[in-house]
Amino acid sequence: MIIARTIAELKEAKSALQGTIGFVPTMGALHKGHLSLIQQAKAENDHLIVSIFVNPTQFLEGEDLDAYPRREEADRKICELAKADILFMPTVDQMYEHDELSIGAPAIRGYILEGQKRPGHFDGMLQIVMKLLNLTGADNAYFGKKDAQQLALIMQMVTNYFMDVKIIPCEIVRDEKGLALSSRNAYMSEEEKVRALCLSRSLKRATKLIMGGKLDTVSIKEEMLEVLKEADEVEYVAIVDRAFRPLEKVELGNTMILVAAWVGKPRLIDNIWI
Ligand code: AMP
């Protein structure tokens, strides 16, 4: 595995590759959620590139940019074991110059839910994903459904800018109790990790209600909020269609239920696609 820290090194390493490139962009502190994307990308392509870059432009003032977990040595081993061809770990200076051109997330879908709570976050996210997709020349790029809105916006960017890459959505990986894996879970105490299970439990509750025939989204949300009382603060519970339009009634095969809540230090998100 070649470790590329500069764009020149990435280009040189890439020039030795022939065949399809699968790409997994991450912010590091790799866990089994990342690993499932990495393994899928490895299985479906001739070559695998993984990137680790904690992108400053997607963090808002006061967010955890400096505190974001960094575990370079462990991450490198994981990528090596997964037989990545290239691990791209650039510095901020390699990726950005002063007075950059920016990409604006769409006015509606980029500013509801996650975008409402974190205005500007998706601009920075799209900016770095565009750069990384262009740099790696990936044929297939893998993203988790855990960040459902991020995934939808990346797909829209690829369509709107006629980018020649296929975006592959990957299933959410959870621990044995149901907690969606996240690098930020490391911020929680054991007691908080137990309370954090209320996010996935609220989604299970919603699924059960829907399976029982309840489709009215207002009452489903009410029941979810009951389960979510264990969280310190609930930011949103949303029931939307695949295009992120709010639904009054669940549409089977076209619905996503999304939740964001604080438990201890981290702000957690989870969702289920129905
Ligand atoms: P991050 O390092 O948080 O930027 O995540 C990198 C990629 O891994 C994104 O596409 C995430 O959606 C995906 N990801 C993170 N956690 C999970 C998970 N628990 N299951 C599946 N994919 C995940």
Short mmCIF file of C-alpha atoms and ligand atoms in Angstrom, two decimals:
data_model
loop_
_atom_site.label_atom_id
_atom_site.label_comp_id
_atom_site.label_asym_id
_atom_site.label_seq_id
_atom_site.Cartn_x
_atom_site.Cartn_y
_atom_site.Cartn_z
CA MET A 1 0.00 0.00 0.00
CA ILE A 2 1.33 3.40 -0.96
CA ILE A 3 0.75 6.26 1.44
CA ALA A 4 0.31 9.51 -0.45
CA ARG A 5 0.45 12.74 1.52
CA THR A 6 0.71 15.13 -1.39
CA ILE A 7 -1.22 15.47 -4.62
CA ALA A 8 1.97 14.73 -6.57
CA GLU A 9 2.42 11.48 -4.63
CA LEU A 10 -1.20 10.51 -5.24
CA LYS A 11 -0.87 11.16 -8.97
CA GLU A 12 2.31 9.13 -9.18
CA ALA A 13 0.82 6.19 -7.26
CA LYS A 14 -2.32 6.35 -9.39
CA SER A 15 -0.35 6.25 -12.63
CA ALA A 16 0.70 2.67 -11.81
CA LEU A 17 -2.93 1.51 -11.55
CA GLN A 18 -4.81 -0.05 -14.43
CA GLY A 19 -8.48 -0.97 -14.31
CA THR A 20 -11.36 0.30 -12.19
CA ILE A 21 -10.82 2.36 -9.07
CA GLY A 22 -13.06 2.08 -6.03
CA PHE A 23 -12.77 4.98 -3.61
CA VAL A 24 -13.78 5.40 0.04
CA PRO A 25 -13.42 8.90 1.50
CA THR A 26 -13.32 9.09 5.30
CA MET A 27 -12.29 11.36 8.16
CA GLY A 28 -10.41 8.51 9.84
CA ALA A 29 -10.77 6.91 13.28
CA LEU A 30 -11.88 3.96 11.20
CA HIS A 31 -14.44 1.50 12.55
CA LYS A 32 -16.39 -1.44 11.15
CA GLY A 33 -18.77 0.94 9.36
CA HIS A 34 -15.89 2.34 7.32
CA LEU A 35 -14.48 -1.13 6.91
CA SER A 36 -17.67 -2.42 5.29
CA LEU A 37 -17.41 0.35 2.66
CA ILE A 38 -13.72 -0.43 2.17
CA GLN A 39 -14.38 -4.15 1.74
CA GLN A 40 -17.21 -3.56 -0.71
CA ALA A 41 -15.05 -1.17 -2.74
CA LYS A 42 -12.22 -3.72 -2.74
CA ALA A 43 -14.52 -6.52 -3.89
CA GLU A 44 -16.14 -4.53 -6.70
CA ASN A 45 -13.08 -2.85 -8.26
CA ASP A 46 -9.61 -3.64 -9.57
CA HIS A 47 -8.06 -1.07 -7.22
CA LEU A 48 -8.91 0.56 -3.92
CA ILE A 49 -8.11 4.07 -2.75
CA VAL A 50 -9.03 5.19 0.77
CA SER A 51 -8.66 8.78 1.92
CA ILE A 52 -8.41 10.11 5.45
CA PHE A 53 -8.87 13.84 5.74
CA VAL A 54 -10.55 15.76 8.55
CA ASN A 55 -11.96 18.47 6.32
CA PRO A 56 -12.00 21.86 8.06
CA THR A 57 -14.51 23.48 5.68
CA GLN A 58 -17.35 21.20 6.77
CA PHE A 59 -16.95 21.99 10.48
CA LEU A 60 -18.80 25.00 11.83
CA GLU A 61 -17.38 27.49 14.30
CA GLY A 62 -17.40 25.84 17.74
CA GLU A 63 -17.69 22.26 16.41
CA ASP A 64 -15.21 19.49 17.22
CA LEU A 65 -12.62 20.03 14.45
CA ASP A 66 -9.64 20.10 16.82
CA ALA A 67 -11.00 17.36 19.08
CA TYR A 68 -12.06 15.06 16.21
CA PRO A 69 -10.46 11.64 16.93
CA ARG A 70 -7.25 11.03 14.97
CA ARG A 71 -5.76 7.52 14.93
CA GLU A 72 -3.38 7.48 12.01
CA GLU A 73 -1.37 4.42 12.97
CA ALA A 74 -4.39 2.17 13.59
CA ASP A 75 -6.13 3.49 10.46
CA ARG A 76 -3.07 2.76 8.34
CA LYS A 77 -3.01 -0.86 9.57
CA ILE A 78 -6.72 -1.30 8.81
CA CYS A 79 -6.22 -0.05 5.25
CA GLU A 80 -3.16 -2.21 4.79
CA LEU A 81 -5.03 -5.33 5.99
CA ALA A 82 -7.89 -4.43 3.64
CA LYS A 83 -5.31 -4.39 0.82
CA ALA A 84 -5.86 -0.81 -0.23
CA ASP A 85 -3.60 0.21 -3.12
CA ILE A 86 -3.33 3.82 -1.97
CA LEU A 87 -4.06 5.56 1.32
CA PHE A 88 -4.36 9.29 0.65
CA MET A 89 -3.77 11.42 3.76
CA PRO A 90 -3.21 14.98 2.58
CA THR A 91 -2.53 18.04 4.71
CA VAL A 92 -4.97 20.95 4.69
CA ASP A 93 -2.45 22.98 2.65
CA GLN A 94 -2.46 20.34 -0.08
CA MET A 95 -6.23 20.52 -0.41
CA TYR A 96 -6.95 24.24 -0.03
CA GLU A 97 -5.53 27.55 -1.08
CA HIS A 98 -6.46 30.97 0.25
CA ASP A 99 -9.70 32.43 -1.20
CA GLU A 100 -11.09 29.24 -2.65
CA LEU A 101 -13.98 28.76 -5.01
CA SER A 102 -16.85 27.25 -3.08
CA ILE A 103 -19.71 24.94 -3.92
CA GLY A 104 -23.16 25.80 -2.59
CA ALA A 105 -25.41 23.02 -1.37
CA PRO A 106 -28.92 23.28 -2.86
CA ALA A 107 -31.09 25.93 -1.18
CA ILE A 108 -33.74 23.55 0.13
CA ARG A 109 -32.24 20.09 0.53
CA GLY A 110 -28.93 21.50 1.73
CA TYR A 111 -30.54 23.61 4.46
CA ILE A 112 -33.09 21.35 6.10
CA LEU A 113 -32.46 18.78 8.87
CA GLU A 114 -28.65 18.45 9.14
CA GLY A 115 -28.25 21.58 7.02
CA GLN A 116 -30.56 23.58 9.26
CA LYS A 117 -28.68 22.57 12.38
CA ARG A 118 -25.29 22.88 10.70
CA PRO A 119 -25.69 25.67 8.09
CA GLY A 120 -22.79 25.61 5.63
CA HIS A 121 -21.73 22.09 6.62
CA PHE A 122 -22.87 20.62 3.31
CA ASP A 123 -21.12 23.32 1.27
CA GLY A 124 -17.81 22.25 2.78
CA MET A 125 -18.66 18.56 2.49
CA LEU A 126 -19.52 18.85 -1.22
CA GLN A 127 -16.39 20.92 -1.84
CA ILE A 128 -14.07 18.26 -0.43
CA VAL A 129 -15.94 15.35 -2.02
CA MET A 130 -15.74 17.08 -5.43
CA LYS A 131 -11.99 17.58 -4.97
CA LEU A 132 -11.41 13.99 -3.85
CA LEU A 133 -13.50 12.47 -6.64
CA ASN A 134 -11.62 14.55 -9.21
CA LEU A 135 -8.23 13.73 -7.73
CA THR A 136 -8.73 10.00 -7.39
CA GLY A 137 -10.52 9.60 -10.73
CA ALA A 138 -12.69 7.00 -9.02
CA ASP A 139 -15.04 4.88 -11.12
CA ASN A 140 -17.08 3.95 -8.05
CA ALA A 141 -17.24 5.87 -4.78
CA TYR A 142 -18.76 4.38 -1.64
CA PHE A 143 -20.79 6.31 0.95
CA GLY A 144 -22.80 5.16 3.98
CA LYS A 145 -26.57 5.49 4.23
CA LYS A 146 -25.91 6.55 7.83
CA ASP A 147 -25.31 10.04 6.43
CA ALA A 148 -28.42 9.88 4.28
CA GLN A 149 -28.65 13.58 3.47
CA GLN A 150 -24.94 13.74 2.64
CA LEU A 151 -25.38 10.77 0.31
CA ALA A 152 -28.37 12.38 -1.44
CA LEU A 153 -26.50 15.67 -1.93
CA ILE A 154 -23.41 13.92 -3.31
CA MET A 155 -25.62 12.05 -5.77
CA GLN A 156 -27.21 15.34 -6.77
CA MET A 157 -23.79 17.00 -7.23
CA VAL A 158 -22.64 14.14 -9.46
CA THR A 159 -25.81 14.52 -11.55
CA ASN A 160 -25.85 18.34 -11.64
CA TYR A 161 -22.16 18.62 -12.56
CA PHE A 162 -22.19 15.63 -14.99
CA MET A 163 -19.41 13.93 -13.04
CA ASP A 164 -18.20 10.62 -14.39
CA VAL A 165 -18.37 8.53 -11.22
CA LYS A 166 -20.90 6.10 -9.79
CA ILE A 167 -21.98 6.70 -6.20
CA ILE A 168 -22.66 3.47 -4.32
CA PRO A 169 -24.86 3.70 -1.20
CA CYS A 170 -23.81 1.28 1.58
CA GLU A 171 -25.86 -0.13 4.46
CA ILE A 172 -25.52 1.22 8.01
CA VAL A 173 -23.30 -0.91 10.27
CA ARG A 174 -24.35 -1.15 13.94
CA ASP A 175 -22.88 -2.74 17.05
CA GLU A 176 -24.50 -5.86 18.46
CA LYS A 177 -26.93 -3.74 20.52
CA GLY A 178 -28.04 -1.60 17.57
CA LEU A 179 -25.95 1.55 18.01
CA ALA A 180 -24.93 2.89 14.59
CA LEU A 181 -21.13 2.96 14.52
CA SER A 182 -19.58 6.42 14.40
CA SER A 183 -16.13 7.83 15.11
CA ARG A 184 -17.84 10.24 17.51
CA ASN A 185 -19.16 7.34 19.66
CA ALA A 186 -15.69 7.43 21.24
CA TYR A 187 -16.75 10.62 23.04
CA MET A 188 -19.42 8.73 25.05
CA SER A 189 -19.17 7.07 28.47
CA GLU A 190 -20.56 3.54 28.92
CA GLU A 191 -23.71 4.97 30.51
CA GLU A 192 -24.18 7.34 27.57
CA LYS A 193 -23.68 4.52 25.07
CA VAL A 194 -26.58 2.69 26.72
CA ARG A 195 -28.79 5.78 26.49
CA ALA A 196 -27.68 6.32 22.88
CA LEU A 197 -29.47 3.09 21.99
CA CYS A 198 -32.71 5.07 22.16
CA LEU A 199 -32.01 6.37 18.64
CA SER A 200 -32.07 2.93 17.02
CA ARG A 201 -34.86 1.84 19.37
CA SER A 202 -37.00 4.76 18.21
CA LEU A 203 -36.46 3.68 14.60
CA LYS A 204 -37.35 0.09 15.47
CA ARG A 205 -40.49 1.34 17.22
CA ALA A 206 -41.45 3.30 14.10
CA THR A 207 -40.84 0.26 11.89
CA LYS A 208 -43.02 -1.88 14.13
CA LEU A 209 -45.84 0.66 14.02
CA ILE A 210 -45.63 0.84 10.23
CA MET A 211 -45.62 -2.95 9.94
CA GLY A 212 -48.73 -2.91 12.13
CA GLY A 213 -50.43 -0.63 9.60
CA LYS A 214 -49.89 2.81 11.17
CA LEU A 215 -48.82 5.18 8.40
CA ASP A 216 -49.71 8.58 9.88
CA THR A 217 -46.35 10.30 10.38
CA VAL A 218 -47.45 12.69 13.15
CA SER A 219 -48.40 9.87 15.49
CA ILE A 220 -45.34 7.80 14.54
CA LYS A 221 -43.12 10.78 15.42
CA GLU A 222 -44.92 11.23 18.76
CA GLU A 223 -44.21 7.62 19.68
CA MET A 224 -40.59 7.97 18.60
CA LEU A 225 -40.17 11.04 20.80
CA GLU A 226 -41.38 8.99 23.77
CA VAL A 227 -38.55 6.50 23.17
CA LEU A 228 -36.08 9.35 22.59
CA LYS A 229 -36.67 10.81 26.06
CA GLU A 230 -33.48 9.04 27.14
CA ALA A 231 -31.42 11.37 24.93
CA ASP A 232 -30.24 14.67 26.40
CA GLU A 233 -31.78 16.66 23.58
CA VAL A 234 -33.59 15.68 20.40
CA GLU A 235 -32.78 17.94 17.46
CA TYR A 236 -35.16 16.45 14.94
CA VAL A 237 -37.25 13.46 14.02
CA ALA A 238 -38.21 13.55 10.35
CA ILE A 239 -40.21 11.29 8.10
CA VAL A 240 -39.50 12.19 4.49
CA ASP A 241 -39.54 10.65 1.04
CA ARG A 242 -36.34 9.71 -0.79
CA ALA A 243 -36.16 13.27 -2.16
CA PHE A 244 -36.32 14.63 1.42
CA ARG A 245 -39.89 15.99 1.11
CA PRO A 246 -41.87 15.68 4.38
CA LEU A 247 -44.56 13.00 4.30
CA GLU A 248 -47.96 12.99 5.99
CA LYS A 249 -48.31 9.29 5.38
CA VAL A 250 -45.54 6.72 5.12
CA GLU A 251 -45.06 5.52 1.53
CA LEU A 252 -43.68 2.00 1.60
CA GLY A 253 -40.50 1.80 -0.50
CA ASN A 254 -40.10 5.59 -0.61
CA THR A 255 -39.69 6.67 3.01
CA MET A 256 -36.77 7.58 5.25
CA ILE A 257 -37.07 8.15 8.98
CA LEU A 258 -34.24 10.27 10.34
CA VAL A 259 -33.27 11.25 13.85
CA ALA A 260 -30.62 13.51 15.37
CA ALA A 261 -30.05 13.80 19.12
CA TRP A 262 -27.42 14.70 21.67
CA VAL A 263 -26.27 12.07 24.17
CA GLY A 264 -23.43 13.38 26.31
CA LYS A 265 -20.82 15.13 24.17
CA PRO A 266 -21.67 13.87 20.69
CA ARG A 267 -24.53 14.74 18.45
CA LEU A 268 -25.72 11.43 17.02
CA ILE A 269 -27.66 10.68 13.84
CA ASP A 270 -29.39 7.55 12.67
CA ASN A 271 -32.00 6.61 10.10
CA ILE A 272 -33.92 3.80 8.50
CA TRP A 273 -35.17 3.44 4.94
CA ILE A 274 -38.65 1.96 4.64
P1 AMP B 1 -16.76 9.76 8.12
O1 AMP B 1 -15.40 9.25 8.43
O2 AMP B 1 -17.64 9.92 9.31
O3 AMP B 1 -16.74 10.98 7.22
O4 AMP B 1 -17.47 8.63 7.26
C1 AMP B 1 -16.92 8.17 6.05
C2 AMP B 1 -17.94 7.32 5.35
O5 AMP B 1 -18.28 6.21 6.16
C3 AMP B 1 -19.25 8.06 5.04
O6 AMP B 1 -19.70 7.69 3.75
C4 AMP B 1 -20.17 7.56 6.11
O7 AMP B 1 -21.54 7.59 5.75
C5 AMP B 1 -19.70 6.13 6.27
N1 AMP B 1 -20.08 5.59 7.57
C6 AMP B 1 -19.82 6.11 8.79
N2 AMP B 1 -20.37 5.36 9.76
C7 AMP B 1 -20.99 4.34 9.13
C8 AMP B 1 -21.77 3.22 9.58
N3 AMP B 1 -22.00 3.00 10.87
N4 AMP B 1 -22.27 2.38 8.66
C9 AMP B 1 -22.04 2.59 7.33
N5 AMP B 1 -21.33 3.62 6.84
C10 AMP B 1 -20.82 4.48 7.73
#
